[in-house]
Amino acid sequence: DSGVTQTPKHLITATGQRVTLRCSPRSGDLSVYWYQQSLDQGLQFLIQYYNGEERAKGNILERFSAQQFPDLHSELNLSSLELGDSALYFCASSVLVDTEAFFGQGTRLTVV
Amino acid sequence: DAKTTQPNSMESNEEEPVHLPCNHSTISGTDYIHWYRQLPSQGPEYVIHGLTSNVNNRMASLAIAEDRKSSTLILHRATLRDAAVYYCILRDMRGGGNKLTFGTGTQLKVEL
């Protein structure tokens, strides 16, 4: 158990819908990351926050947005969902912006 | 981003040492070499990282070539639990973030 909690574990939704994935980092960690893992694209970095502020941005679609709240938990919002958005979404956290990251178990999103 | 090259798969017998190679010929002077692994149905797990010198921890050892263009992750005694995909990653700290770019990794199979 890495100490990073992601909810829900599984999510099934229809195309065009909007969902919110939630992540609670390890106690004391200030930085959170979001990654997407699909069969054809592998693990893709989406975005990183540190103490509430965006620090690095990867291949995150405009339909996706994220934020880190004052209590350091983070949410990833996915809207106008398409079939291709079906994937595992991982959250990770680290103590500082550049220390090793600890990953959660992921949220499996299925868009039908 | 600097890229890494790893074999697609490797096999080992239980209780034998395993050497997982990684080539990163375009590494820059400030790139740290990170290794993560992903066990089936789990999120990635931090293994080890280094910059120039060889590193040891409870999980593994990391041997870095003198020119830093390659590195080797060493598992001293493989167990069945070590069967996983191993990712060699160059950490991109540009812009003050901590972007980990995962490649396709090496699928390690461990047999009795």
PDB file of C-alpha atoms in Angstrom:
ATOM      1  CA  ASP A   1       0.000   0.000   0.000  1.00  0.00           C
ATOM      2  CA  SER A   2       1.621   3.238  -1.209  1.00  0.00           C
ATOM      3  CA  GLY A   3      -0.534   5.485   0.969  1.00  0.00           C
ATOM      4  CA  VAL A   4      -2.060   7.236  -2.045  1.00  0.00           C
ATOM      5  CA  THR A   5      -5.824   6.767  -2.205  1.00  0.00           C
ATOM      6  CA  GLN A   6      -7.809   7.042  -5.397  1.00  0.00           C
ATOM      7  CA  THR A   7     -11.569   6.931  -5.707  1.00  0.00           C
ATOM      8  CA  PRO A   8     -13.511   5.452  -7.280  1.00  0.00           C
ATOM      9  CA  LYS A   9     -11.662   2.283  -8.256  1.00  0.00           C
ATOM     10  CA  HIS A  10     -13.920   1.650 -11.211  1.00  0.00           C
ATOM     11  CA  LEU A  11     -16.145   3.957 -13.219  1.00  0.00           C
ATOM     12  CA  ILE A  12     -18.368   3.206 -16.179  1.00  0.00           C
ATOM     13  CA  THR A  13     -19.988   6.091 -17.996  1.00  0.00           C
ATOM     14  CA  ALA A  14     -21.415   7.031 -21.376  1.00  0.00           C
ATOM     15  CA  THR A  15     -19.873   9.095 -24.123  1.00  0.00           C
ATOM     16  CA  GLY A  16     -20.395  12.817 -23.709  1.00  0.00           C
ATOM     17  CA  GLN A  17     -20.583  12.616 -19.935  1.00  0.00           C
ATOM     18  CA  ARG A  18     -18.352  14.246 -17.321  1.00  0.00           C
ATOM     19  CA  VAL A  19     -16.627  12.489 -14.428  1.00  0.00           C
ATOM     20  CA  THR A  20     -14.412  13.484 -11.514  1.00  0.00           C
ATOM     21  CA  LEU A  21     -11.586  11.330 -10.208  1.00  0.00           C
ATOM     22  CA  ARG A  22     -10.315  11.982  -6.733  1.00  0.00           C
ATOM     23  CA  CYS A  23      -6.880  11.506  -5.203  1.00  0.00           C
ATOM     24  CA  SER A  24      -5.693  11.776  -1.609  1.00  0.00           C
ATOM     25  CA  PRO A  25      -1.900  11.972  -1.424  1.00  0.00           C
ATOM     26  CA  ARG A  26       0.293  10.339   1.207  1.00  0.00           C
ATOM     27  CA  SER A  27       0.327  12.212   4.476  1.00  0.00           C
ATOM     28  CA  GLY A  28       2.882  15.002   4.238  1.00  0.00           C
ATOM     29  CA  ASP A  29       3.264  14.921   0.464  1.00  0.00           C
ATOM     30  CA  LEU A  30       2.881  18.300  -1.213  1.00  0.00           C
ATOM     31  CA  SER A  31       3.009  17.285  -4.851  1.00  0.00           C
ATOM     32  CA  VAL A  32       0.463  15.289  -6.836  1.00  0.00           C
ATOM     33  CA  TYR A  33       0.651  13.935 -10.356  1.00  0.00           C
ATOM     34  CA  TRP A  34      -1.872  12.475 -12.772  1.00  0.00           C
ATOM     35  CA  TYR A  35      -1.046   9.826 -15.349  1.00  0.00           C
ATOM     36  CA  GLN A  36      -3.146   8.039 -17.940  1.00  0.00           C
ATOM     37  CA  GLN A  37      -2.411   4.447 -18.950  1.00  0.00           C
ATOM     38  CA  SER A  38      -4.034   2.958 -22.009  1.00  0.00           C
ATOM     39  CA  LEU A  39      -3.130  -0.146 -23.975  1.00  0.00           C
ATOM     40  CA  ASP A  40      -1.987   1.750 -27.062  1.00  0.00           C
ATOM     41  CA  GLN A  41      -0.343   4.794 -25.415  1.00  0.00           C
ATOM     42  CA  GLY A  42       1.289   3.342 -22.315  1.00  0.00           C
ATOM     43  CA  LEU A  43       1.761   5.567 -19.263  1.00  0.00           C
ATOM     44  CA  GLN A  44       1.312   9.214 -20.192  1.00  0.00           C
ATOM     45  CA  PHE A  45       2.062  12.109 -17.857  1.00  0.00           C
ATOM     46  CA  LEU A  46      -0.848  14.516 -17.650  1.00  0.00           C
ATOM     47  CA  ILE A  47      -0.126  17.155 -15.024  1.00  0.00           C
ATOM     48  CA  GLN A  48       1.683  17.894 -11.742  1.00  0.00           C
ATOM     49  CA  TYR A  49       0.715  20.180  -8.874  1.00  0.00           C
ATOM     50  CA  TYR A  50       2.798  21.319  -5.951  1.00  0.00           C
ATOM     51  CA  ASN A  51       1.148  22.845  -2.921  1.00  0.00           C
ATOM     52  CA  GLY A  52      -1.855  23.920  -4.949  1.00  0.00           C
ATOM     53  CA  GLU A  53      -0.032  25.310  -7.954  1.00  0.00           C
ATOM     54  CA  GLU A  54       0.475  23.738 -11.351  1.00  0.00           C
ATOM     55  CA  ARG A  55       4.127  22.732 -11.867  1.00  0.00           C
ATOM     56  CA  ALA A  56       4.330  20.706 -15.027  1.00  0.00           C
ATOM     57  CA  LYS A  57       1.964  19.890 -17.832  1.00  0.00           C
ATOM     58  CA  GLY A  58       2.072  16.975 -20.192  1.00  0.00           C
ATOM     59  CA  ASN A  59      -0.260  15.675 -22.852  1.00  0.00           C
ATOM     60  CA  ILE A  60      -3.453  16.704 -21.112  1.00  0.00           C
ATOM     61  CA  LEU A  61      -6.421  17.314 -23.374  1.00  0.00           C
ATOM     62  CA  GLU A  62      -8.369  20.569 -23.146  1.00  0.00           C
ATOM     63  CA  ARG A  63     -11.429  18.515 -22.136  1.00  0.00           C
ATOM     64  CA  PHE A  64      -9.512  17.461 -19.023  1.00  0.00           C
ATOM     65  CA  SER A  65      -8.750  19.699 -16.071  1.00  0.00           C
ATOM     66  CA  ALA A  66      -7.296  19.188 -12.643  1.00  0.00           C
ATOM     67  CA  GLN A  67      -6.710  21.051  -9.440  1.00  0.00           C
ATOM     68  CA  GLN A  68      -5.126  20.583  -6.049  1.00  0.00           C
ATOM     69  CA  PHE A  69      -7.082  21.860  -3.084  1.00  0.00           C
ATOM     70  CA  PRO A  70      -5.796  23.525   0.118  1.00  0.00           C
ATOM     71  CA  ASP A  71      -5.999  20.192   1.962  1.00  0.00           C
ATOM     72  CA  LEU A  72      -3.712  18.845  -0.813  1.00  0.00           C
ATOM     73  CA  HIS A  73      -6.156  16.357  -2.296  1.00  0.00           C
ATOM     74  CA  SER A  74      -6.547  16.567  -6.037  1.00  0.00           C
ATOM     75  CA  GLU A  75      -9.306  16.030  -8.556  1.00  0.00           C
ATOM     76  CA  LEU A  76      -9.092  15.246 -12.246  1.00  0.00           C
ATOM     77  CA  ASN A  77     -12.150  16.291 -14.230  1.00  0.00           C
ATOM     78  CA  LEU A  78     -12.809  14.630 -17.559  1.00  0.00           C
ATOM     79  CA  SER A  79     -15.584  16.049 -19.735  1.00  0.00           C
ATOM     80  CA  SER A  80     -17.208  15.319 -23.090  1.00  0.00           C
ATOM     81  CA  LEU A  81     -15.938  11.802 -22.703  1.00  0.00           C
ATOM     82  CA  GLU A  82     -15.056   9.750 -25.747  1.00  0.00           C
ATOM     83  CA  LEU A  83     -14.525   6.023 -26.144  1.00  0.00           C
ATOM     84  CA  GLY A  84     -10.793   6.657 -26.434  1.00  0.00           C
ATOM     85  CA  ASP A  85     -10.689   8.107 -22.932  1.00  0.00           C
ATOM     86  CA  SER A  86     -11.186   4.640 -21.509  1.00  0.00           C
ATOM     87  CA  ALA A  87      -8.025   3.966 -19.534  1.00  0.00           C
ATOM     88  CA  LEU A  88      -6.467   3.563 -16.125  1.00  0.00           C
ATOM     89  CA  TYR A  89      -5.884   6.903 -14.446  1.00  0.00           C
ATOM     90  CA  PHE A  90      -3.168   6.965 -11.813  1.00  0.00           C
ATOM     91  CA  CYS A  91      -2.496   9.573  -9.221  1.00  0.00           C
ATOM     92  CA  ALA A  92       0.911   9.805  -7.576  1.00  0.00           C
ATOM     93  CA  SER A  93       2.323  11.985  -4.834  1.00  0.00           C
ATOM     94  CA  SER A  94       5.719  13.018  -3.580  1.00  0.00           C
ATOM     95  CA  VAL A  95       7.044  14.968  -0.624  1.00  0.00           C
ATOM     96  CA  LEU A  96       8.646  17.684  -2.711  1.00  0.00           C
ATOM     97  CA  VAL A  97       8.477  18.609  -6.356  1.00  0.00           C
ATOM     98  CA  ASP A  98      11.482  16.481  -7.304  1.00  0.00           C
ATOM     99  CA  THR A  99      11.469  13.454  -4.993  1.00  0.00           C
ATOM    100  CA  GLU A 100      10.325   9.935  -5.811  1.00  0.00           C
ATOM    101  CA  ALA A 101       6.668   9.514  -6.617  1.00  0.00           C
ATOM    102  CA  PHE A 102       4.326   7.022  -4.960  1.00  0.00           C
ATOM    103  CA  PHE A 103       1.454   5.827  -7.102  1.00  0.00           C
ATOM    104  CA  GLY A 104      -2.070   4.899  -6.157  1.00  0.00           C
ATOM    105  CA  GLN A 105      -3.922   1.818  -7.384  1.00  0.00           C
ATOM    106  CA  GLY A 106      -5.614   3.754 -10.143  1.00  0.00           C
ATOM    107  CA  THR A 107      -9.147   4.413 -11.330  1.00  0.00           C
ATOM    108  CA  ARG A 108     -10.288   2.307 -14.244  1.00  0.00           C
ATOM    109  CA  LEU A 109     -12.527   4.419 -16.462  1.00  0.00           C
ATOM    110  CA  THR A 110     -14.668   2.729 -19.075  1.00  0.00           C
ATOM    111  CA  VAL A 111     -16.557   4.909 -21.529  1.00  0.00           C
ATOM    112  CA  VAL A 112     -19.354   3.118 -23.380  1.00  0.00           C
TER     113      VAL A 112
ATOM    114  CA  ASP B   1      12.766  14.795 -24.093  1.00  0.00           C
ATOM    115  CA  ALA B   2      15.783  12.496 -23.832  1.00  0.00           C
ATOM    116  CA  LYS B   3      14.750   8.925 -24.598  1.00  0.00           C
ATOM    117  CA  THR B   4      15.616   5.552 -23.124  1.00  0.00           C
ATOM    118  CA  THR B   5      15.860   2.189 -24.849  1.00  0.00           C
ATOM    119  CA  GLN B   6      15.159  -1.067 -23.049  1.00  0.00           C
ATOM    120  CA  PRO B   7      14.700  -4.668 -24.193  1.00  0.00           C
ATOM    121  CA  ASN B   8      11.042  -5.608 -24.485  1.00  0.00           C
ATOM    122  CA  SER B   9      11.372  -8.652 -22.259  1.00  0.00           C
ATOM    123  CA  MET B  10      13.807 -10.673 -20.185  1.00  0.00           C
ATOM    124  CA  GLU B  11      13.614 -13.935 -18.302  1.00  0.00           C
ATOM    125  CA  SER B  12      15.263 -15.054 -15.119  1.00  0.00           C
ATOM    126  CA  ASN B  13      15.213 -17.960 -12.738  1.00  0.00           C
ATOM    127  CA  GLU B  14      14.234 -17.478  -9.155  1.00  0.00           C
ATOM    128  CA  GLU B  15      17.052 -16.652  -6.739  1.00  0.00           C
ATOM    129  CA  GLU B  16      19.410 -15.673  -9.560  1.00  0.00           C
ATOM    130  CA  PRO B  17      20.663 -12.123 -10.171  1.00  0.00           C
ATOM    131  CA  VAL B  18      19.006 -10.088 -12.910  1.00  0.00           C
ATOM    132  CA  HIS B  19      20.652  -7.295 -14.878  1.00  0.00           C
ATOM    133  CA  LEU B  20      18.191  -5.024 -16.663  1.00  0.00           C
ATOM    134  CA  PRO B  21      19.922  -2.725 -19.175  1.00  0.00           C
ATOM    135  CA  CYS B  22      18.909   0.743 -20.302  1.00  0.00           C
ATOM    136  CA  ASN B  23      20.452   2.944 -22.972  1.00  0.00           C
ATOM    137  CA  HIS B  24      20.087   6.720 -22.794  1.00  0.00           C
ATOM    138  CA  SER B  25      22.644   8.119 -25.210  1.00  0.00           C
ATOM    139  CA  THR B  26      21.061  11.604 -25.346  1.00  0.00           C
ATOM    140  CA  ILE B  27      21.042  12.105 -21.578  1.00  0.00           C
ATOM    141  CA  SER B  28      21.845  15.632 -20.429  1.00  0.00           C
ATOM    142  CA  GLY B  29      24.074  16.535 -17.536  1.00  0.00           C
ATOM    143  CA  THR B  30      21.175  17.305 -15.223  1.00  0.00           C
ATOM    144  CA  ASP B  31      18.988  14.289 -16.006  1.00  0.00           C
ATOM    145  CA  TYR B  32      18.509  11.855 -13.139  1.00  0.00           C
ATOM    146  CA  ILE B  33      18.031   8.193 -14.043  1.00  0.00           C
ATOM    147  CA  HIS B  34      14.991   6.706 -12.350  1.00  0.00           C
ATOM    148  CA  TRP B  35      13.697   3.147 -12.304  1.00  0.00           C
ATOM    149  CA  TYR B  36      10.114   2.252 -11.555  1.00  0.00           C
ATOM    150  CA  ARG B  37       8.359  -1.077 -11.856  1.00  0.00           C
ATOM    151  CA  GLN B  38       4.729  -1.986 -12.348  1.00  0.00           C
ATOM    152  CA  LEU B  39       3.417  -5.267 -11.005  1.00  0.00           C
ATOM    153  CA  PRO B  40       0.292  -6.718 -12.621  1.00  0.00           C
ATOM    154  CA  SER B  41      -2.862  -4.748 -11.801  1.00  0.00           C
ATOM    155  CA  GLN B  42      -0.973  -2.201  -9.701  1.00  0.00           C
ATOM    156  CA  GLY B  43       0.337   1.311 -10.034  1.00  0.00           C
ATOM    157  CA  PRO B  44       4.023   1.928 -10.748  1.00  0.00           C
ATOM    158  CA  GLU B  45       6.377   1.551  -7.817  1.00  0.00           C
ATOM    159  CA  TYR B  46       9.593   3.516  -7.274  1.00  0.00           C
ATOM    160  CA  VAL B  47      12.697   1.313  -7.299  1.00  0.00           C
ATOM    161  CA  ILE B  48      15.819   3.478  -7.333  1.00  0.00           C
ATOM    162  CA  HIS B  49      17.402   6.550  -8.882  1.00  0.00           C
ATOM    163  CA  GLY B  50      20.845   8.039  -9.414  1.00  0.00           C
ATOM    164  CA  LEU B  51      22.790  10.761 -11.172  1.00  0.00           C
ATOM    165  CA  THR B  52      26.402   9.673 -11.643  1.00  0.00           C
ATOM    166  CA  SER B  53      27.484   7.246  -8.948  1.00  0.00           C
ATOM    167  CA  ASN B  54      26.275   3.698  -8.439  1.00  0.00           C
ATOM    168  CA  VAL B  55      23.441   3.448  -5.920  1.00  0.00           C
ATOM    169  CA  ASN B  56      22.188   0.704  -3.640  1.00  0.00           C
ATOM    170  CA  ASN B  57      18.987   0.354  -1.664  1.00  0.00           C
ATOM    171  CA  ARG B  58      16.992  -2.461  -0.136  1.00  0.00           C
ATOM    172  CA  MET B  59      15.305  -3.282  -3.427  1.00  0.00           C
ATOM    173  CA  ALA B  60      18.076  -3.098  -5.992  1.00  0.00           C
ATOM    174  CA  SER B  61      21.352  -1.604  -7.185  1.00  0.00           C
ATOM    175  CA  LEU B  62      21.830   0.871  -9.997  1.00  0.00           C
ATOM    176  CA  ALA B  63      25.054   0.820 -11.980  1.00  0.00           C
ATOM    177  CA  ILE B  64      25.637   3.911 -14.124  1.00  0.00           C
ATOM    178  CA  ALA B  65      28.200   3.951 -16.908  1.00  0.00           C
ATOM    179  CA  GLU B  66      30.991   6.458 -16.625  1.00  0.00           C
ATOM    180  CA  ASP B  67      29.735   8.388 -19.682  1.00  0.00           C
ATOM    181  CA  ARG B  68      26.150   8.099 -18.341  1.00  0.00           C
ATOM    182  CA  LYS B  69      24.896   6.880 -21.690  1.00  0.00           C
ATOM    183  CA  SER B  70      23.682   3.622 -20.181  1.00  0.00           C
ATOM    184  CA  SER B  71      22.708   2.125 -16.858  1.00  0.00           C
ATOM    185  CA  THR B  72      21.828  -1.265 -15.410  1.00  0.00           C
ATOM    186  CA  LEU B  73      19.308  -2.137 -12.746  1.00  0.00           C
ATOM    187  CA  ILE B  74      20.472  -5.106 -10.718  1.00  0.00           C
ATOM    188  CA  LEU B  75      18.133  -7.323  -8.723  1.00  0.00           C
ATOM    189  CA  HIS B  76      20.464  -9.434  -6.631  1.00  0.00           C
ATOM    190  CA  ARG B  77      18.144 -12.401  -6.116  1.00  0.00           C
ATOM    191  CA  ALA B  78      15.026 -12.460  -8.225  1.00  0.00           C
ATOM    192  CA  THR B  79      11.834 -13.754  -6.685  1.00  0.00           C
ATOM    193  CA  LEU B  80       8.488 -14.520  -8.290  1.00  0.00           C
ATOM    194  CA  ARG B  81       7.246 -11.261  -6.806  1.00  0.00           C
ATOM    195  CA  ASP B  82       9.752  -9.356  -8.943  1.00  0.00           C
ATOM    196  CA  ALA B  83       7.909 -10.288 -12.145  1.00  0.00           C
ATOM    197  CA  ALA B  84       6.854  -6.890 -13.452  1.00  0.00           C
ATOM    198  CA  VAL B  85       7.422  -4.287 -16.150  1.00  0.00           C
ATOM    199  CA  TYR B  86      10.549  -2.285 -15.324  1.00  0.00           C
ATOM    200  CA  TYR B  87      10.769   1.280 -16.592  1.00  0.00           C
ATOM    201  CA  CYS B  88      13.992   3.238 -16.994  1.00  0.00           C
ATOM    202  CA  ILE B  89      13.167   6.956 -16.999  1.00  0.00           C
ATOM    203  CA  LEU B  90      15.103  10.173 -17.349  1.00  0.00           C
ATOM    204  CA  ARG B  91      13.558  12.732 -15.075  1.00  0.00           C
ATOM    205  CA  ASP B  92      12.733  15.980 -16.846  1.00  0.00           C
ATOM    206  CA  MET B  93      12.968  18.894 -14.433  1.00  0.00           C
ATOM    207  CA  ARG B  94      12.591  21.647 -17.014  1.00  0.00           C
ATOM    208  CA  GLY B  95      10.235  24.359 -15.895  1.00  0.00           C
ATOM    209  CA  GLY B  96      10.586  23.358 -12.265  1.00  0.00           C
ATOM    210  CA  GLY B  97       8.366  20.313 -12.551  1.00  0.00           C
ATOM    211  CA  ASN B  98       9.043  16.603 -12.194  1.00  0.00           C
ATOM    212  CA  LYS B  99       7.861  14.963 -15.380  1.00  0.00           C
ATOM    213  CA  LEU B 100       8.475  11.241 -15.624  1.00  0.00           C
ATOM    214  CA  THR B 101       8.243  10.017 -19.214  1.00  0.00           C
ATOM    215  CA  PHE B 102       7.578   6.283 -19.178  1.00  0.00           C
ATOM    216  CA  GLY B 103       8.616   4.245 -22.199  1.00  0.00           C
ATOM    217  CA  THR B 104       7.509   0.723 -22.963  1.00  0.00           C
ATOM    218  CA  GLY B 105       9.751  -0.841 -20.326  1.00  0.00           C
ATOM    219  CA  THR B 106      11.105  -4.374 -19.937  1.00  0.00           C
ATOM    220  CA  GLN B 107       8.736  -7.180 -19.010  1.00  0.00           C
ATOM    221  CA  LEU B 108      10.644  -9.359 -16.540  1.00  0.00           C
ATOM    222  CA  LYS B 109       9.511 -12.966 -16.226  1.00  0.00           C
ATOM    223  CA  VAL B 110      10.772 -14.982 -13.271  1.00  0.00           C
ATOM    224  CA  GLU B 111      10.541 -18.741 -13.316  1.00  0.00           C
ATOM    225  CA  LEU B 112      10.989 -21.354 -10.627  1.00  0.00           C
TER     226      LEU B 112
END
